[in-house]
CSV table of C-alpha atoms in Angstrom, one decimal:
chain,number,residue,atom,x,y,z
A,4,PRO,CA,0.0,0.0,0.1
A,5,PRO,CA,1.2,3.6,-0.5
A,6,GLY,CA,2.9,5.4,2.3
A,7,ILE,CA,3.4,8.9,3.8
A,8,VAL,CA,6.8,10.5,4.1
A,9,ALA,CA,7.5,13.2,6.5
A,10,LEU,CA,11.0,14.7,5.7
A,11,ARG,CA,11.5,16.2,9.2
A,12,GLY,CA,9.2,15.3,12.1
A,13,PHE,CA,5.7,14.2,12.6
A,14,ALA,CA,3.5,15.7,15.4
A,15,GLY,CA,0.0,15.4,14.1
A,16,THR,CA,-2.7,12.7,13.9
A,17,LEU,CA,-2.9,10.0,11.4
A,18,ASN,CA,-6.1,7.9,11.1
A,19,ALA,CA,-5.5,5.2,8.4
A,20,THR,CA,-8.6,3.0,8.0
A,21,ASN,CA,-7.2,1.7,4.7
A,22,GLY,CA,-4.9,2.4,2.0
A,23,VAL,CA,-2.0,3.8,3.9
A,24,GLY,CA,0.6,1.1,4.8
A,25,SER,CA,3.6,3.1,6.0
A,26,LEU,CA,4.9,6.3,7.5
A,27,THR,CA,8.4,7.3,7.1
A,28,VAL,CA,9.7,10.2,9.3
A,29,GLY,CA,13.1,11.7,8.7
A,30,GLY,CA,13.3,13.0,12.3
A,31,ALA,CA,11.4,12.5,15.4
A,32,VAL,CA,7.8,11.3,16.0
A,33,LYS,CA,6.8,13.9,18.5
A,34,GLY,CA,4.9,13.4,21.8
A,35,THR,CA,1.8,14.9,20.4
A,36,ALA,CA,1.5,12.4,17.5
A,37,ARG,CA,-1.4,10.0,17.2
A,38,ILE,CA,-1.3,7.1,14.6
A,39,ASN,CA,-4.2,4.9,14.3
A,40,ALA,CA,-4.5,2.2,11.7
A,41,ALA,CA,-7.1,-0.5,11.0
A,42,GLY,CA,-4.7,-2.7,9.3
A,43,ALA,CA,-1.0,-3.5,9.4
A,44,LYS,CA,1.3,-0.5,9.8
A,45,ASN,CA,5.0,0.1,9.2
A,46,LEU,CA,6.8,3.0,11.0
A,47,ASP,CA,10.3,4.1,10.1
A,48,ALA,CA,11.6,7.0,12.3
A,49,GLN,CA,14.7,8.5,13.7
A,50,SER,CA,13.1,8.5,17.3
A,51,VAL,CA,9.8,8.2,18.9
A,52,GLU,CA,9.2,10.6,21.8
A,53,ALA,CA,7.4,10.0,25.1
A,54,GLY,CA,3.6,10.6,24.7
A,55,ALA,CA,3.4,9.5,21.0
A,56,GLU,CA,0.8,6.8,20.5
A,57,ILE,CA,0.7,4.1,17.8
A,58,ASN,CA,-2.3,1.8,17.6
A,59,SER,CA,-3.2,-0.9,15.0
A,60,GLU,CA,-5.7,-3.6,14.9
A,61,GLU,CA,-3.2,-5.9,13.0
A,62,ASP,CA,0.6,-6.0,13.0
A,63,THR,CA,3.0,-3.1,13.5
A,64,THR,CA,6.6,-3.0,12.5
A,65,LEU,CA,8.7,-0.3,13.9
A,66,VAL,CA,12.2,0.6,12.7
A,67,VAL,CA,13.5,3.4,15.0
A,68,ALA,CA,17.2,4.5,14.5
A,69,ARG,CA,17.6,5.9,18.0
A,70,ASN,CA,15.4,5.8,21.1
A,71,PHE,CA,11.7,4.8,21.5
A,72,ALA,CA,9.7,6.4,24.4
A,73,GLY,CA,6.2,6.1,23.1
A,74,ARG,CA,3.3,3.7,23.4
A,75,VAL,CA,2.4,1.0,20.8
A,76,SER,CA,-0.4,-1.4,20.7
A,77,ALA,CA,-1.1,-3.9,17.9
A,78,ASP,CA,-1.8,-7.5,17.3
A,79,THR,CA,2.0,-8.2,16.9
A,80,VAL,CA,4.5,-5.6,17.7
A,81,ARG,CA,7.8,-6.0,15.9
A,82,ALA,CA,10.4,-3.4,17.2
A,83,THR,CA,13.9,-2.8,16.0
A,84,VAL,CA,15.4,0.0,18.1
A,85,GLY,CA,19.0,1.3,17.4
A,86,GLY,CA,19.1,3.1,20.8
A,87,ASN,CA,17.1,2.6,24.1
A,88,VAL,CA,13.5,1.6,24.9
A,89,ALA,CA,12.9,4.2,27.8
A,90,GLY,CA,9.7,4.9,29.5
A,91,ALA,CA,7.8,3.0,26.9
A,92,THR,CA,4.7,0.8,26.7
A,93,MET,CA,4.5,-2.0,24.1
A,94,THR,CA,1.5,-4.1,24.1
A,95,GLY,CA,1.0,-7.1,21.7
A,96,GLY,CA,-2.4,-8.8,21.4
A,97,SER,CA,-0.4,-11.7,20.1
A,98,SER,CA,3.3,-11.0,20.7
A,99,VAL,CA,6.1,-8.5,21.2
A,100,GLU,CA,9.2,-9.2,19.1
A,101,LEU,CA,12.4,-7.2,19.9
A,102,ALA,CA,15.7,-6.3,18.4
A,103,VAL,CA,17.0,-3.6,20.8
A,104,THR,CA,20.6,-2.4,20.4
A,105,GLY,CA,20.6,-0.4,23.6
A,106,SER,CA,18.7,-0.9,27.0
A,107,ILE,CA,15.2,-1.2,28.2
A,108,THR,CA,14.4,1.1,31.2
A,109,ASN,CA,11.3,2.2,32.9
A,110,SER,CA,9.1,0.4,30.5
A,111,THR,CA,6.2,-2.2,30.2
A,112,LEU,CA,6.2,-4.9,27.5
A,113,SER,CA,3.4,-7.3,27.4
A,114,GLY,CA,2.5,-9.9,24.7
A,115,LEU,CA,-0.4,-12.6,25.0
A,116,TYR,CA,1.7,-15.1,23.1
A,117,GLY,CA,5.1,-14.1,24.2
A,118,VAL,CA,7.9,-11.5,24.4
A,119,SER,CA,10.9,-12.6,22.6
A,120,GLY,CA,14.1,-11.4,20.8
A,121,THR,CA,17.4,-9.5,21.8
A,122,VAL,CA,18.3,-6.6,24.1
A,123,GLY,CA,21.9,-5.5,23.7
A,124,GLY,CA,22.1,-3.6,26.9
A,125,ASN,CA,20.5,-3.8,30.3
A,126,ILE,CA,16.9,-4.3,31.5
A,127,SER,CA,16.1,-2.0,34.4
A,128,ASN,CA,13.1,-0.9,36.3
A,129,SER,CA,10.8,-2.6,33.9
A,130,MET,CA,8.0,-5.2,33.6
A,131,LEU,CA,8.0,-7.8,30.8
A,132,ARG,CA,4.9,-10.0,30.9
A,133,SER,CA,3.7,-12.9,28.7
A,134,GLY,CA,0.2,-14.4,28.8
A,135,THR,CA,0.0,-18.0,27.4
A,136,ASP,CA,3.6,-18.4,25.9
A,137,ALA,CA,7.1,-17.9,27.0
A,138,ILE,CA,9.4,-14.9,27.6
A,139,ASP,CA,12.5,-15.8,25.4
A,140,LEU,CA,15.3,-13.2,25.5
A,141,ASP,CA,19.1,-12.8,24.7
A,142,ILE,CA,20.1,-10.0,27.1
A,143,GLY,CA,23.6,-8.4,26.6
A,144,GLY,CA,23.8,-6.6,29.9
A,145,ASN,CA,22.2,-6.8,33.4
A,146,VAL,CA,18.8,-7.3,34.7
A,147,VAL,CA,18.1,-4.8,37.6
A,148,ASN,CA,15.0,-4.1,39.7
A,149,SER,CA,12.7,-5.7,37.1
A,150,ARG,CA,10.0,-8.3,36.8
A,151,LEU,CA,9.7,-11.0,34.1
A,152,ILE,CA,6.4,-12.9,34.4
A,153,GLY,CA,5.9,-15.7,31.8
A,154,GLY,CA,2.6,-17.4,31.5
A,155,ALA,CA,4.2,-20.5,29.9
A,156,GLY,CA,7.8,-20.3,31.0
A,157,ILE,CA,10.9,-18.1,30.8
A,158,ARG,CA,14.1,-18.7,28.9
A,159,CYS,CA,16.8,-15.9,29.3
A,160,ARG,CA,20.4,-15.8,28.5
A,161,ILE,CA,22.0,-12.9,30.4
A,162,ASP,CA,25.5,-11.8,29.7
A,163,GLY,CA,25.6,-9.5,32.8
A,164,SER,CA,24.4,-9.9,36.4
A,165,VAL,CA,20.9,-10.0,38.0
A,166,SER,CA,19.9,-8.0,41.0
A,167,ARG,CA,16.6,-7.2,42.8
A,168,SER,CA,14.6,-8.9,40.1
A,169,GLU,CA,11.9,-11.5,39.7
A,170,PHE,CA,11.4,-14.4,37.2
A,171,THR,CA,8.1,-16.1,37.7
A,172,ALA,CA,6.4,-18.7,35.6
A,173,ALA,CA,2.8,-19.6,36.4
A,174,ASP,CA,3.2,-22.6,34.0
A,175,GLN,CA,6.2,-24.4,32.4
A,176,PRO,CA,9.9,-24.2,33.4
A,177,VAL,CA,12.1,-21.2,34.0
A,178,GLU,CA,15.6,-21.6,32.4
A,179,LEU,CA,18.2,-18.9,33.2
A,180,ALA,CA,21.8,-18.8,32.2
A,181,VAL,CA,23.6,-15.9,33.9
A,182,ALA,CA,27.2,-15.0,33.1
A,183,GLY,CA,27.6,-12.8,36.1
A,184,THR,CA,26.2,-12.8,39.6
A,185,MET,CA,22.6,-13.0,41.1
A,186,THR,CA,21.6,-10.9,44.1
A,187,SER,CA,18.5,-10.3,46.0
A,188,SER,CA,16.4,-12.0,43.3
A,189,LEU,CA,13.5,-14.4,43.0
A,190,VAL,CA,13.2,-17.4,40.7
A,191,ASP,CA,9.8,-19.0,40.9
A,192,ALA,CA,8.4,-21.8,38.6
A,193,TYR,CA,5.3,-23.7,38.7
A,194,GLU,CA,7.2,-26.6,37.2
A,195,SER,CA,11.2,-27.0,36.8
A,196,VAL,CA,14.0,-24.6,37.2
A,197,SER,CA,17.2,-24.7,35.4
A,198,LEU,CA,19.6,-21.9,36.8
A,199,ASP,CA,23.2,-21.6,35.7
A,200,VAL,CA,25.0,-18.7,37.3
A,201,ASP,CA,28.7,-18.3,36.6
A,202,GLY,CA,29.3,-16.1,39.6
A,203,THR,CA,28.0,-15.9,43.2
A,204,VAL,CA,24.3,-16.2,44.0
A,205,SER,CA,23.5,-14.3,47.3
A,206,ARG,CA,20.3,-13.4,49.2
A,207,SER,CA,18.1,-14.9,46.6
A,208,LYS,CA,15.3,-17.3,46.5
A,209,VAL,CA,14.7,-20.3,44.1
A,210,PHE,CA,11.2,-22.0,44.2
A,211,TYR,CA,10.2,-24.9,42.0
A,212,GLY,CA,7.4,-27.4,41.6
A,213,GLU,CA,3.6,-27.1,41.5
A,214,TYR,CA,1.3,-26.7,44.4
A,215,GLY,CA,-0.6,-29.9,44.0
A,216,GLY,CA,-1.2,-31.3,40.5
A,217,PHE,CA,-0.6,-34.9,39.4
A,218,PHE,CA,1.3,-34.8,36.2
A,219,THR,CA,4.4,-32.5,36.4
A,220,ARG,CA,8.0,-33.5,37.2
A,221,PRO,CA,9.4,-30.3,38.8
A,222,ASP,CA,13.2,-30.9,38.5
A,223,LEU,CA,15.8,-28.5,39.7
A,224,VAL,CA,19.3,-28.1,38.2
A,225,LEU,CA,21.2,-25.5,40.0
A,226,ASP,CA,24.8,-24.6,38.9
A,227,VAL,CA,26.7,-21.9,40.7
A,228,GLY,CA,30.2,-20.9,39.6
A,229,GLY,CA,30.9,-19.0,42.8
A,230,ASP,CA,29.4,-19.1,46.3
A,231,LEU,CA,25.8,-19.7,47.3
A,232,LEU,CA,25.2,-17.3,50.2
A,233,LYS,CA,22.2,-16.5,52.5
A,234,SER,CA,19.7,-18.0,49.9
A,235,GLU,CA,16.6,-20.3,49.9
A,236,VAL,CA,16.2,-23.3,47.5
A,237,VAL,CA,12.6,-24.8,48.1
A,238,GLY,CA,10.9,-27.6,46.1
A,239,ARG,CA,7.1,-27.7,46.3
A,240,TYR,CA,4.8,-30.5,46.4
A,241,ALA,CA,5.0,-33.1,43.6
A,242,ARG,CA,3.3,-36.2,43.0
A,243,GLU,CA,5.8,-37.8,40.5
A,244,GLU,CA,9.7,-38.1,40.7
A,245,ALA,CA,11.4,-34.9,40.9
A,246,ASN,CA,15.2,-34.6,40.8
A,247,THR,CA,17.1,-32.0,42.7
A,248,ILE,CA,20.7,-31.4,41.4
A,249,VAL,CA,22.7,-28.6,43.0
A,250,ASN,CA,26.3,-28.0,42.2
A,251,VAL,CA,28.3,-25.0,44.0
A,252,ALA,CA,31.8,-24.5,42.9
A,253,ARG,CA,32.9,-22.8,46.2
A,254,ASP,CA,31.0,-22.2,49.5
A,255,ALA,CA,27.4,-22.7,50.4
A,256,ARG,CA,26.8,-20.7,53.6
A,257,GLY,CA,23.6,-19.6,55.3
A,258,VAL,CA,21.4,-21.5,52.6
A,259,GLN,CA,18.2,-23.2,53.3
A,260,PHE,CA,17.5,-26.4,51.2
A,261,ALA,CA,14.0,-27.8,51.4
A,262,SER,CA,11.7,-30.2,49.5
A,263,ARG,CA,8.5,-32.0,50.2
A,264,GLU,CA,8.7,-35.8,51.1
A,265,SER,CA,6.9,-36.7,47.8
A,266,ASP,CA,10.0,-35.6,45.8
A,267,ARG,CA,11.0,-39.2,45.3
A,268,GLY,CA,13.8,-38.6,42.6
A,269,GLU,CA,17.5,-38.1,42.7
A,270,ARG,CA,18.8,-35.6,45.3
A,271,ARG,CA,22.5,-34.6,44.7
A,272,TYR,CA,24.3,-31.7,46.3
A,273,THR,CA,27.9,-31.1,45.2
A,274,ILE,CA,29.7,-28.3,47.2
A,275,GLY,CA,33.3,-27.3,46.1
A,276,ARG,CA,34.5,-26.1,49.4
A,277,ASN,CA,32.7,-25.4,52.7
A,278,PHE,CA,29.1,-26.1,53.6
């Protein structure tokens, strides 16, 4: 479909019921901008300022060279951002698919069928939520003071550290690989947890297993490359065999390990130094 080109900025209202498939902006989409589309929409801009709103009943593809700080709502939100997502809201009736070069800060991202993709920098002071599918992200920096809530599991590969953050899955496992440390954080899965932290885990909680169903096998595999300090590792009720495998390369001090008697699988704790 034909498109609209704004050589500098866009600060007005665009109501496209049909016939307009794209908006290309040579500068910024200003905070006063309102873009409403009945069908799919492509937006290519240098930046999207706080206050700008983009709404579509179908899919929306965003290509933003610098920062995105607006609000977007669509069936599927596909966002390629060359800078940061800051103070933003992204809502996908189906999903949110990300390719963010910078960081996500002070933002809320929600997709009914998942939030996925790559974030080159940090995720801080933000909420990421999926409804009936997983959160699946490669994160190049740290996760700080944030909540990731996956309706059907969480899979994250984090090149930095985790602090004051929550990873909760109401269904399906949580799988985290953290290259740095984990501090003052919560990992909580209805089913299994696979947590691999290269550094030290301190003042954190790991809960795994369901509350009373019949068919899950809530295994735990916890690998800690440093110390495990002042933390809780708790297995909930399970009716089938559940394995608990804990490997700590150095010290485990001030740690509470607990699991229900119905966890009939293998339990293996390997501590490299002091326990």
